[in-house]
PDB file of C-alpha atoms and ligand atoms in Angstrom:
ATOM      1  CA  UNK A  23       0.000   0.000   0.000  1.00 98.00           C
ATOM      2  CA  UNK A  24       2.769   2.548  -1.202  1.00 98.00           C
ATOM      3  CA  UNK A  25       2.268   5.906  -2.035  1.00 98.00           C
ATOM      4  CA  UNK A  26       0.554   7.526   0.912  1.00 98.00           C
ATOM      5  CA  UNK A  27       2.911   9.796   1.854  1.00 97.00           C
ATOM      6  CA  UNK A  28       3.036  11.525  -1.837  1.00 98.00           C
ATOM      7  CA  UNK A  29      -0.452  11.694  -2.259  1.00 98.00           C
ATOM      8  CA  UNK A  30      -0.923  14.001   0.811  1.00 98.00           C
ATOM      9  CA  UNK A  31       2.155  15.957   0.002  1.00 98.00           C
ATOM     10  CA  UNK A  32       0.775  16.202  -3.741  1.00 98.00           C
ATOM     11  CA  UNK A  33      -2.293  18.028  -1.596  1.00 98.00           C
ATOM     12  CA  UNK A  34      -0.217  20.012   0.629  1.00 98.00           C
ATOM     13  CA  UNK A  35      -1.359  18.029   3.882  1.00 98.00           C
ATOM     14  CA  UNK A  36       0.752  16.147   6.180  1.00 96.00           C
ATOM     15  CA  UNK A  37       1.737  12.608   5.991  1.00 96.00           C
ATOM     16  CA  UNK A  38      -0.920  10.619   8.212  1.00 96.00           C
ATOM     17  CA  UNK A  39      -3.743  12.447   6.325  1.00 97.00           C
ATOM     18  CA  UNK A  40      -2.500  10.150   3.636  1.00 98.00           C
ATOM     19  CA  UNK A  41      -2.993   7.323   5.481  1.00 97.00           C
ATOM     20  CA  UNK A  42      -6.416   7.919   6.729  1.00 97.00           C
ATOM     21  CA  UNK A  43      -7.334   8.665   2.978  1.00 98.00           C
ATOM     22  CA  UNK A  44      -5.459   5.212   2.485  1.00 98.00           C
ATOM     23  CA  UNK A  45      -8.365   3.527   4.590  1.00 97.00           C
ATOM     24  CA  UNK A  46     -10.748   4.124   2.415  1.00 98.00           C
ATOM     25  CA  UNK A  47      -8.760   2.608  -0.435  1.00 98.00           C
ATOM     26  CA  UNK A  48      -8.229  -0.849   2.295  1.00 98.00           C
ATOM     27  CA  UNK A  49     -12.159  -0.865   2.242  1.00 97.00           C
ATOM     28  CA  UNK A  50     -12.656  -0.930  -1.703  1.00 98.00           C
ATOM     29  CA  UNK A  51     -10.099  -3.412  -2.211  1.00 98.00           C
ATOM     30  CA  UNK A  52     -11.671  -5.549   0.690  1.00 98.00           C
ATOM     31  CA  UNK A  53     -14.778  -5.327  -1.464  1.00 98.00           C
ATOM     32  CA  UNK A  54     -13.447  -5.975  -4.685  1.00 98.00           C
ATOM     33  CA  UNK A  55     -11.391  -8.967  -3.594  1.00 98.00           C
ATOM     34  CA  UNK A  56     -14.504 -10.400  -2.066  1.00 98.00           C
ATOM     35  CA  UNK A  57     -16.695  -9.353  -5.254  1.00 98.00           C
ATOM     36  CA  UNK A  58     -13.785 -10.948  -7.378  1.00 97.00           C
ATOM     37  CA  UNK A  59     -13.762 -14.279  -5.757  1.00 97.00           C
ATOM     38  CA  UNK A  60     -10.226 -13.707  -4.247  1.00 98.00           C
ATOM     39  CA  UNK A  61      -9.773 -16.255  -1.148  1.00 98.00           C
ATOM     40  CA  UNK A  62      -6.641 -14.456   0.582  1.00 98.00           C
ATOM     41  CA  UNK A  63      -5.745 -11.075   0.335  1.00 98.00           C
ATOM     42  CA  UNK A  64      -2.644 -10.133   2.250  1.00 98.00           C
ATOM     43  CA  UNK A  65      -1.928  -6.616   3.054  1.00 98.00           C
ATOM     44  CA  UNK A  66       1.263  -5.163   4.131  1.00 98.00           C
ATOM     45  CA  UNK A  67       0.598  -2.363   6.568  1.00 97.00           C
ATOM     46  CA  UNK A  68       3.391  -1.847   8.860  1.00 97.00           C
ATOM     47  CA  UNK A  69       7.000  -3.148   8.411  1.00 98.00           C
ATOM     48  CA  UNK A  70       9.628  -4.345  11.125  1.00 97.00           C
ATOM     49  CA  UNK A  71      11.497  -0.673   9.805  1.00 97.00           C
ATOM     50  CA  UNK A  72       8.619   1.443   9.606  1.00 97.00           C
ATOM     51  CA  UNK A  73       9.227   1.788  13.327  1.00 98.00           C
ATOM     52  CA  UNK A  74      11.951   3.962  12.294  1.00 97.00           C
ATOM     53  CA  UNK A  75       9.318   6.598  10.676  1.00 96.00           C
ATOM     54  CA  UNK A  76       9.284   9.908  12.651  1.00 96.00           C
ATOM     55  CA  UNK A  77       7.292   8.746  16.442  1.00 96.00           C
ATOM     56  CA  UNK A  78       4.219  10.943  15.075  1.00 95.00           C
ATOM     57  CA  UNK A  79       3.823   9.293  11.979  1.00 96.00           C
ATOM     58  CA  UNK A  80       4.423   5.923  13.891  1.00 97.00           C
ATOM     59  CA  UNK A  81       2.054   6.713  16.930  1.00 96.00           C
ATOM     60  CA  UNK A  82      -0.642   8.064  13.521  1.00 96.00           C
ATOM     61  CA  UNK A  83      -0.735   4.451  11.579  1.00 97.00           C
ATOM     62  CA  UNK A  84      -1.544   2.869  15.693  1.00 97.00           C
ATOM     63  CA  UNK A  85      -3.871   5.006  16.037  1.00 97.00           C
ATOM     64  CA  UNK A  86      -5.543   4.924  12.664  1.00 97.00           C
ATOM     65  CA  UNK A  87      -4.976   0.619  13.059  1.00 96.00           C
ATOM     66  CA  UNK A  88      -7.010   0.654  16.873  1.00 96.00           C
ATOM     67  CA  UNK A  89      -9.814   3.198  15.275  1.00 96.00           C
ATOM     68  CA  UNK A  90     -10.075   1.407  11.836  1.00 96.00           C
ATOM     69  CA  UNK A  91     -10.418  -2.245  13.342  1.00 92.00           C
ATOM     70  CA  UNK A  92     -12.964  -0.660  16.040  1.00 92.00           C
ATOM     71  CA  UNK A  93     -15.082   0.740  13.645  1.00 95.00           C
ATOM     72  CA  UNK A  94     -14.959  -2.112  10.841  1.00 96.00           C
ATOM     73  CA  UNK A  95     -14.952  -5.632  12.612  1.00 97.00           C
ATOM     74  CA  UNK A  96     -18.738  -6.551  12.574  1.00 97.00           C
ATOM     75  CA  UNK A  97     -19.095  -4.882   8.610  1.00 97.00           C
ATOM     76  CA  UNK A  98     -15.923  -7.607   7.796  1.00 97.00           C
ATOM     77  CA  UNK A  99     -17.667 -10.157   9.975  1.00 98.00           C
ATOM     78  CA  UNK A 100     -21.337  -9.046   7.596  1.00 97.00           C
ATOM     79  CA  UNK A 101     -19.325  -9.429   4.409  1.00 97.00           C
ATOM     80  CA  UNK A 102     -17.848 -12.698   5.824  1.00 98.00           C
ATOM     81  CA  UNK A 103     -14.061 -11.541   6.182  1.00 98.00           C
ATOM     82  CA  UNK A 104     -11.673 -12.793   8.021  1.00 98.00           C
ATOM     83  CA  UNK A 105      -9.123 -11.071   9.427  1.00 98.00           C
ATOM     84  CA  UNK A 106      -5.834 -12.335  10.742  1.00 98.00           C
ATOM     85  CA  UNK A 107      -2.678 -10.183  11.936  1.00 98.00           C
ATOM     86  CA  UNK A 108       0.199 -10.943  10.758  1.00 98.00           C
ATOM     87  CA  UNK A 109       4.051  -9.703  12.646  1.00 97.00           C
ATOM     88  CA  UNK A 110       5.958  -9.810  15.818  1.00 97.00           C
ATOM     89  CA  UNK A 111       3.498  -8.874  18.781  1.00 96.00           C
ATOM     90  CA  UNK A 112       6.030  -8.363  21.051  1.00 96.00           C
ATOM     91  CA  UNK A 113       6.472  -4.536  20.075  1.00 95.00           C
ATOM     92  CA  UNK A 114       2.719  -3.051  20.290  1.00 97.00           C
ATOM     93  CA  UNK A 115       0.966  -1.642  22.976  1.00 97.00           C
ATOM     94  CA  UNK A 116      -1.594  -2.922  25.133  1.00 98.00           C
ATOM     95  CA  UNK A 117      -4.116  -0.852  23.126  1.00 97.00           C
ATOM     96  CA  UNK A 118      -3.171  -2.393  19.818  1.00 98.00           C
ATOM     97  CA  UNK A 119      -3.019  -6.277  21.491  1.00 98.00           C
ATOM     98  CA  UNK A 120      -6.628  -5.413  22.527  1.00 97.00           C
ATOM     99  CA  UNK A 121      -7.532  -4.538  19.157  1.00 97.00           C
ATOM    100  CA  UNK A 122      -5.812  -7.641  17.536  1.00 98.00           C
ATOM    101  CA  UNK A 123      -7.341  -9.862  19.679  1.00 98.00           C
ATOM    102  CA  UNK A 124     -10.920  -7.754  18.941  1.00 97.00           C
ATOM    103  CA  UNK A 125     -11.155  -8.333  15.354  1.00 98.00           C
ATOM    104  CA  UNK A 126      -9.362 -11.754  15.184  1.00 98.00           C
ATOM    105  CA  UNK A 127     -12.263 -12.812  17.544  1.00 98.00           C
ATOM    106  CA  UNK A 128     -14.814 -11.171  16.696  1.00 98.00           C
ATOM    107  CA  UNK A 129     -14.059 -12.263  12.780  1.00 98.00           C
ATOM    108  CA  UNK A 130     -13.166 -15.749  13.193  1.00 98.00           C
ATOM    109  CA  UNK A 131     -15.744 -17.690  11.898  1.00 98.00           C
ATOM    110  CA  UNK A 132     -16.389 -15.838   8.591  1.00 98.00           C
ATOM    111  CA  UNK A 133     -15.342 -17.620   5.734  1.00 97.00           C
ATOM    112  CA  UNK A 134     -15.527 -15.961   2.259  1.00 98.00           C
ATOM    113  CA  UNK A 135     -12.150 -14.041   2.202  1.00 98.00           C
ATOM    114  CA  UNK A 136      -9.311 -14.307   5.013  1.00 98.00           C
ATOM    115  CA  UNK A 137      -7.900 -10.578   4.774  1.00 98.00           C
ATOM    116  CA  UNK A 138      -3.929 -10.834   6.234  1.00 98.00           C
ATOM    117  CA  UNK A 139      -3.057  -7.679   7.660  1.00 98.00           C
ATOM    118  CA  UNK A 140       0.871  -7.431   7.699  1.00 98.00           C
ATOM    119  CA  UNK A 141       1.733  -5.492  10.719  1.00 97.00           C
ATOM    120  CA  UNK A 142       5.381  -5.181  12.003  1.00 98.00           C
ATOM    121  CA  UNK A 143       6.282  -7.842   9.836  1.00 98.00           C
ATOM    122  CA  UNK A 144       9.447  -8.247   7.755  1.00 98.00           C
ATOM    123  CA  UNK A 145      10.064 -11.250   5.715  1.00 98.00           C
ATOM    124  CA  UNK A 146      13.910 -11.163   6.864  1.00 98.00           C
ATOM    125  CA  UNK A 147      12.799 -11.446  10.353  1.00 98.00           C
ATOM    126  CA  UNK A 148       9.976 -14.071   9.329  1.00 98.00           C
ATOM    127  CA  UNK A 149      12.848 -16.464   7.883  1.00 98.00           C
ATOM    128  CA  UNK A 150      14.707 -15.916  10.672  1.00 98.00           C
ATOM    129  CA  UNK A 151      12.358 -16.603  13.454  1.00 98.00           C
ATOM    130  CA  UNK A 152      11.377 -19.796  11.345  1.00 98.00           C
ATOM    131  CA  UNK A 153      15.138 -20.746  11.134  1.00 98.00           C
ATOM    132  CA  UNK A 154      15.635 -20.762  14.304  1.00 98.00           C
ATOM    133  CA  UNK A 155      12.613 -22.730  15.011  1.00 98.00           C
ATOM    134  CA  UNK A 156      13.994 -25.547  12.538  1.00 98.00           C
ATOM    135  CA  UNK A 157      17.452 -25.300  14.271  1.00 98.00           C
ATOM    136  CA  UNK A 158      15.689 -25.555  17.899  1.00 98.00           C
ATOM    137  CA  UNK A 159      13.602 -28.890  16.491  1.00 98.00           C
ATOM    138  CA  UNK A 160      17.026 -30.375  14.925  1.00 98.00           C
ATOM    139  CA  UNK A 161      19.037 -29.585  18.913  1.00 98.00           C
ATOM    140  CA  UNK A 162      16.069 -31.291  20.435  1.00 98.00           C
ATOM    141  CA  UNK A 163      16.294 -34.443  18.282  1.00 98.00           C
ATOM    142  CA  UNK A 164      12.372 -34.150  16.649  1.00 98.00           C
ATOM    143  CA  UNK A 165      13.330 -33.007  13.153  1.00 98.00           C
ATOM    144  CA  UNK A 166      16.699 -34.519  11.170  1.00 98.00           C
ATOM    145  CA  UNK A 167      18.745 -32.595   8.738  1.00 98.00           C
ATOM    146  CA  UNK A 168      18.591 -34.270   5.914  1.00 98.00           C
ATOM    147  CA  UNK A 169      14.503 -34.346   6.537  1.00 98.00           C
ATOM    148  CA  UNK A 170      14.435 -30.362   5.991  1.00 98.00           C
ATOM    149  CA  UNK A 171      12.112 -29.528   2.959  1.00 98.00           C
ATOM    150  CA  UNK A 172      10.370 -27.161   1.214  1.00 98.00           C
ATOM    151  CA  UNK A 173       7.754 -27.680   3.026  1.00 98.00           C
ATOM    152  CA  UNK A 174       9.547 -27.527   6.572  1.00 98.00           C
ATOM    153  CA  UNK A 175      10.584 -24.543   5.348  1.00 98.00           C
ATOM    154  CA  UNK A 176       7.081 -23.184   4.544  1.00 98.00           C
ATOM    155  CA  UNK A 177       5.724 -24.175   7.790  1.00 98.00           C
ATOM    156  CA  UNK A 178       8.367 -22.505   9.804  1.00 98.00           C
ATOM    157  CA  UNK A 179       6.864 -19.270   8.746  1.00 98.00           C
ATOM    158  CA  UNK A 180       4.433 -16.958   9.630  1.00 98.00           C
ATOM    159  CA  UNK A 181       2.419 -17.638   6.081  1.00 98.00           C
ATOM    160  CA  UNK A 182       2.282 -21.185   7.166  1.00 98.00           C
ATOM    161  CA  UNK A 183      -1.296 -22.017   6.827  1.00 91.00           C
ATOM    162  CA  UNK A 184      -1.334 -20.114   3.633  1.00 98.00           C
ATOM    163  CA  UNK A 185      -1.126 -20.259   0.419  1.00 98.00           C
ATOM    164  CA  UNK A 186       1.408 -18.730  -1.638  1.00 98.00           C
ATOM    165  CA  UNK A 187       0.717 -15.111  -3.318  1.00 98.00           C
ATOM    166  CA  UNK A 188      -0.834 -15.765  -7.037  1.00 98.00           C
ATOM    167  CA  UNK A 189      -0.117 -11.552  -7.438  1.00 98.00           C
ATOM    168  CA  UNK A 190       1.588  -9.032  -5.925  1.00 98.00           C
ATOM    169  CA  UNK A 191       0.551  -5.405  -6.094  1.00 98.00           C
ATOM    170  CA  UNK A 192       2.920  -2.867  -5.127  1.00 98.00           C
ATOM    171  CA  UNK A 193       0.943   0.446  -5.840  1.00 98.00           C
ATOM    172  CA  UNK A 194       2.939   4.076  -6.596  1.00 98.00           C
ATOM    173  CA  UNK A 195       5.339   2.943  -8.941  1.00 98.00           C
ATOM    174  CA  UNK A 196       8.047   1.871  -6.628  1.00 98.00           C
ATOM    175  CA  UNK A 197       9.217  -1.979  -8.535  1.00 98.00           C
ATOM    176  CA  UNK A 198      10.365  -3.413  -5.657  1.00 97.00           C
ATOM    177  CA  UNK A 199       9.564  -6.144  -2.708  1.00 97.00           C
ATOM    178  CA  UNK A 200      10.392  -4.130   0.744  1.00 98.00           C
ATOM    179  CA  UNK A 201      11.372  -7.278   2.646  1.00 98.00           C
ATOM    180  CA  UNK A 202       7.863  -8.602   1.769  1.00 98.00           C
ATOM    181  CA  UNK A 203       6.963 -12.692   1.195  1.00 98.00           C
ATOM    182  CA  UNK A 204      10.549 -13.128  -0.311  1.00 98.00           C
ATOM    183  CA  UNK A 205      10.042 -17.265  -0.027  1.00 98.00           C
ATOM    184  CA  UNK A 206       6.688 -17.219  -0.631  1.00 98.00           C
ATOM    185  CA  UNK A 207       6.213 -14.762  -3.838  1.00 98.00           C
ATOM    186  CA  UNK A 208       8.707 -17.155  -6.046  1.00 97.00           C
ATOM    187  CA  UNK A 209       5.776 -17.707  -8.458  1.00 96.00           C
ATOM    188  CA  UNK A 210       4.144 -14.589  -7.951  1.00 97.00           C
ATOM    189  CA  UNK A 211       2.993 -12.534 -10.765  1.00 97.00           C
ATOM    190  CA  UNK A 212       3.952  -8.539 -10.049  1.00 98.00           C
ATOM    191  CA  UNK A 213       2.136  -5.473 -10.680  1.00 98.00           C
ATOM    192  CA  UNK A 214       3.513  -2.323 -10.325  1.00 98.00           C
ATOM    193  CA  UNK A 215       0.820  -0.132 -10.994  1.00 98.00           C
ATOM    194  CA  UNK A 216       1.613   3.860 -10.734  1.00 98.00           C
ATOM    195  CA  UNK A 217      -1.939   4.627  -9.111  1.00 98.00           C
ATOM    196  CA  UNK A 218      -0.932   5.955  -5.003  1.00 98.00           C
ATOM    197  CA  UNK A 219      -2.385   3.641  -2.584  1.00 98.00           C
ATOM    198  CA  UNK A 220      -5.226   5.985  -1.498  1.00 98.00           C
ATOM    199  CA  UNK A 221      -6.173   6.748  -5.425  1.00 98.00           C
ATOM    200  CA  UNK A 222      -6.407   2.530  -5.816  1.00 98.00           C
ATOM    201  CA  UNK A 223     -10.424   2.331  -6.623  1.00 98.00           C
ATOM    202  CA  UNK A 224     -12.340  -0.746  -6.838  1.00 98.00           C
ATOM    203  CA  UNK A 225     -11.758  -0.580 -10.683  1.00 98.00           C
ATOM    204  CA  UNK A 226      -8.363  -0.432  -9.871  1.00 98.00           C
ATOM    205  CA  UNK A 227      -8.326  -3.791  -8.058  1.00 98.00           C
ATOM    206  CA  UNK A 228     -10.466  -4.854 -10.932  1.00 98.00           C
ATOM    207  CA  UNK A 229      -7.745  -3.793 -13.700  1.00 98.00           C
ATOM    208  CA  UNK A 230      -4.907  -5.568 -11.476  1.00 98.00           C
ATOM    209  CA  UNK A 231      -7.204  -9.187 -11.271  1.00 98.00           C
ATOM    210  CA  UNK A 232      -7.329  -8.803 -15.358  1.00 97.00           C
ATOM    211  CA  UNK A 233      -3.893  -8.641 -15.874  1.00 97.00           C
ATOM    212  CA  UNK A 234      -3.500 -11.243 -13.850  1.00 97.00           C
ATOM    213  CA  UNK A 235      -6.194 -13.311 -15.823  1.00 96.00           C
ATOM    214  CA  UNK A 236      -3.787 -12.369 -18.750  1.00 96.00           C
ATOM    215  CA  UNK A 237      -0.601 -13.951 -17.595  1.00 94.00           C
ATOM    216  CA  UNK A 238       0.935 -17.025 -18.594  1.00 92.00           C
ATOM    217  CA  UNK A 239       2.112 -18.928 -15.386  1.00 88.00           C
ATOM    218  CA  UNK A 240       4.814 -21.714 -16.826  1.00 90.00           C
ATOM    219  CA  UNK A 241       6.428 -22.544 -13.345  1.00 90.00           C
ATOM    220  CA  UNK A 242       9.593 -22.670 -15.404  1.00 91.00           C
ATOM    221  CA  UNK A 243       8.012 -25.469 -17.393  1.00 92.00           C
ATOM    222  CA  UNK A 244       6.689 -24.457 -21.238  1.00 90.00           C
ATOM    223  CA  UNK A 245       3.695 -23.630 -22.144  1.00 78.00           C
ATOM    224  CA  UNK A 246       2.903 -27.203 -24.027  1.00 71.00           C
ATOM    225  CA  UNK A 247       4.027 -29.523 -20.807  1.00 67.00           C
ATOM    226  CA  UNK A 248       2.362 -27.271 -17.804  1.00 61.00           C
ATOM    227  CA  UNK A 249      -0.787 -29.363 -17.647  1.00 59.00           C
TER     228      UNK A 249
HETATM  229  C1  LIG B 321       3.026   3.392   2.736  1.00 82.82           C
HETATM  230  O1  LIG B 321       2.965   4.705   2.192  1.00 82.82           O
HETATM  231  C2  LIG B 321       1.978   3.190   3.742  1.00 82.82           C
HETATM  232  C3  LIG B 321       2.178   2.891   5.065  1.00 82.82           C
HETATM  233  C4  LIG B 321       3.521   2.695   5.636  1.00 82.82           C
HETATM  234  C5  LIG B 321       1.057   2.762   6.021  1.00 82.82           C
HETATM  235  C6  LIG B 321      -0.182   2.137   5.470  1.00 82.82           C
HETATM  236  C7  LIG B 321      -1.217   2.175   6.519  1.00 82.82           C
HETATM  237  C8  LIG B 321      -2.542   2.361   6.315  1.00 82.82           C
HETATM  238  C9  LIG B 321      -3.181   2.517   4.999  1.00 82.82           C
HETATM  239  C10 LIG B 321      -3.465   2.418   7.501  1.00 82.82           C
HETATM  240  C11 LIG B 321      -3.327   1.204   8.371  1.00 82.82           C
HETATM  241  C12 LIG B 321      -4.605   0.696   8.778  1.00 82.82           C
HETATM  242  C13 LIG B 321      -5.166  -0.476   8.435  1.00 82.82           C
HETATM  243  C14 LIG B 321      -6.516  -0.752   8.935  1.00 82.82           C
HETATM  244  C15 LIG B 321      -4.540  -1.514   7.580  1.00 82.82           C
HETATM  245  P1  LIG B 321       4.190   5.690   2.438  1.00 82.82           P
HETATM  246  O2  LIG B 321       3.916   6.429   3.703  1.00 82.82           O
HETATM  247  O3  LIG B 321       5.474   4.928   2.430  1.00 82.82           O
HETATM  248  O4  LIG B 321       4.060   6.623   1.200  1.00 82.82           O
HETATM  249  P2  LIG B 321       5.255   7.410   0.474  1.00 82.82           P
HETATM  250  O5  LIG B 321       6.183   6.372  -0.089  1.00 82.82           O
HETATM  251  O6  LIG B 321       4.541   8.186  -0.603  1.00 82.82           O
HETATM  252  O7  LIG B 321       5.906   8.290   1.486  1.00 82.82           O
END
């Protein structure tokens, strides 16, 4: 969800008025995913180094987080979204535990779309939390080297009852990954549209699902063989 900062200074307001505006744009895409048929939609809201951010900015995106997941859980519940948090816990506030635990319960049970919010997450971190965990299994004795898959590897992480990304959507122009799913986007298809996060409409989303519709996936097989 890039871009926010621009767009407000595009407008001459400051940077967490971007954000808010970027709220709205979390809502349409909510309802296009669901509209679209889309399963999982992972959003990354807060990285491990956007703690770094001025404290303002940083205390803003909390703030907006506790009063956006207030507001919203029972209309996500109604439209039968999930929603699961996704990043170290150890860092937030009492406040924003509350509120995790809020909409995690209170959405739990719905079952059309599971909406991923990544907050303080960093997919460097994720690996290594998850290697650690493999390393700790292997010192115990309940998991042997040469038994270390793909698959260990998958379930070591925090995506590990997920799927992998079919798309990734980095909006504002910026081509680049952040420290975001590096293992699991290896087959993703990327779209880099220029559109700033809080300018992404519902047509937007729609645009982004036909491109993907347009893509040939080969899995580095060809085209003939992939069946
Ligand atoms: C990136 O734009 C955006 C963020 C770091 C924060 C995104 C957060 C929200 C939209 C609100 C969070 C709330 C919920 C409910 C998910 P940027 O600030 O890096 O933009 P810039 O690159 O133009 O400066």
């Amino acid at each position: 969800m890039d871009g926010n900062g621009r767009w407000a200074k595009q407008r001459g307001k400051e940077r967490y008025e971007g954000h808010i505006a970027g709220v709205e744009s979390v809502r349409s895409s909510v309802k296009a995913a669901v509209r679209n048929g889309v399963e999982w939609l992972t959003l990354y809201a807060f990285s491990t180094e956007n703690w770094g951010r001025p404290a303002a900015e940083v205390d803003a995106i909390m703030a907006l987080f506790c009063k956006t997941v207030m507001g919203e859980a029972k209309e996500l519940r109604d439209q039968g979204v999930r929603v699961k948090i996704m990043g170290e816990r150890s860092r937030f506030s009492e406040e924003v535990l509350k509120m995790i635990n809020y909409i995690e319960q209170t959405t739990a049970d719905a079952e059309r779309l599971t909406l991923v919010l990544a907050f303080n997450y960093s997919s460097r971190r994720e690996i290594t939390l998850g290697v650690q965990d493999i390393a700790r299994r292997i010192a115990e004795g309940t998991l042997k080297v040469d038994d270390i898959d793909e698959q260990t590897i998958s379930d070591s992480l925090m995506t590990a009852q997920m799927p992998d990304p079919d798309m990734i959507i980095r909006t504002s122009g910026e081509c680049r990954l952040s420290n975001f799913l590096l293992w699991q986007s290896s087959y993703a298809e990327f779209y880099f549209p220029d559109t700033l996060w809080p300018d992404f409409t519902e047509e937007e989303f729609d645009k982004a699902i036909e491109v993907f519709a347009k893509r040939d996936r080969r899995y580095g097989l060809v085209t003939e063989t992939k069946e």
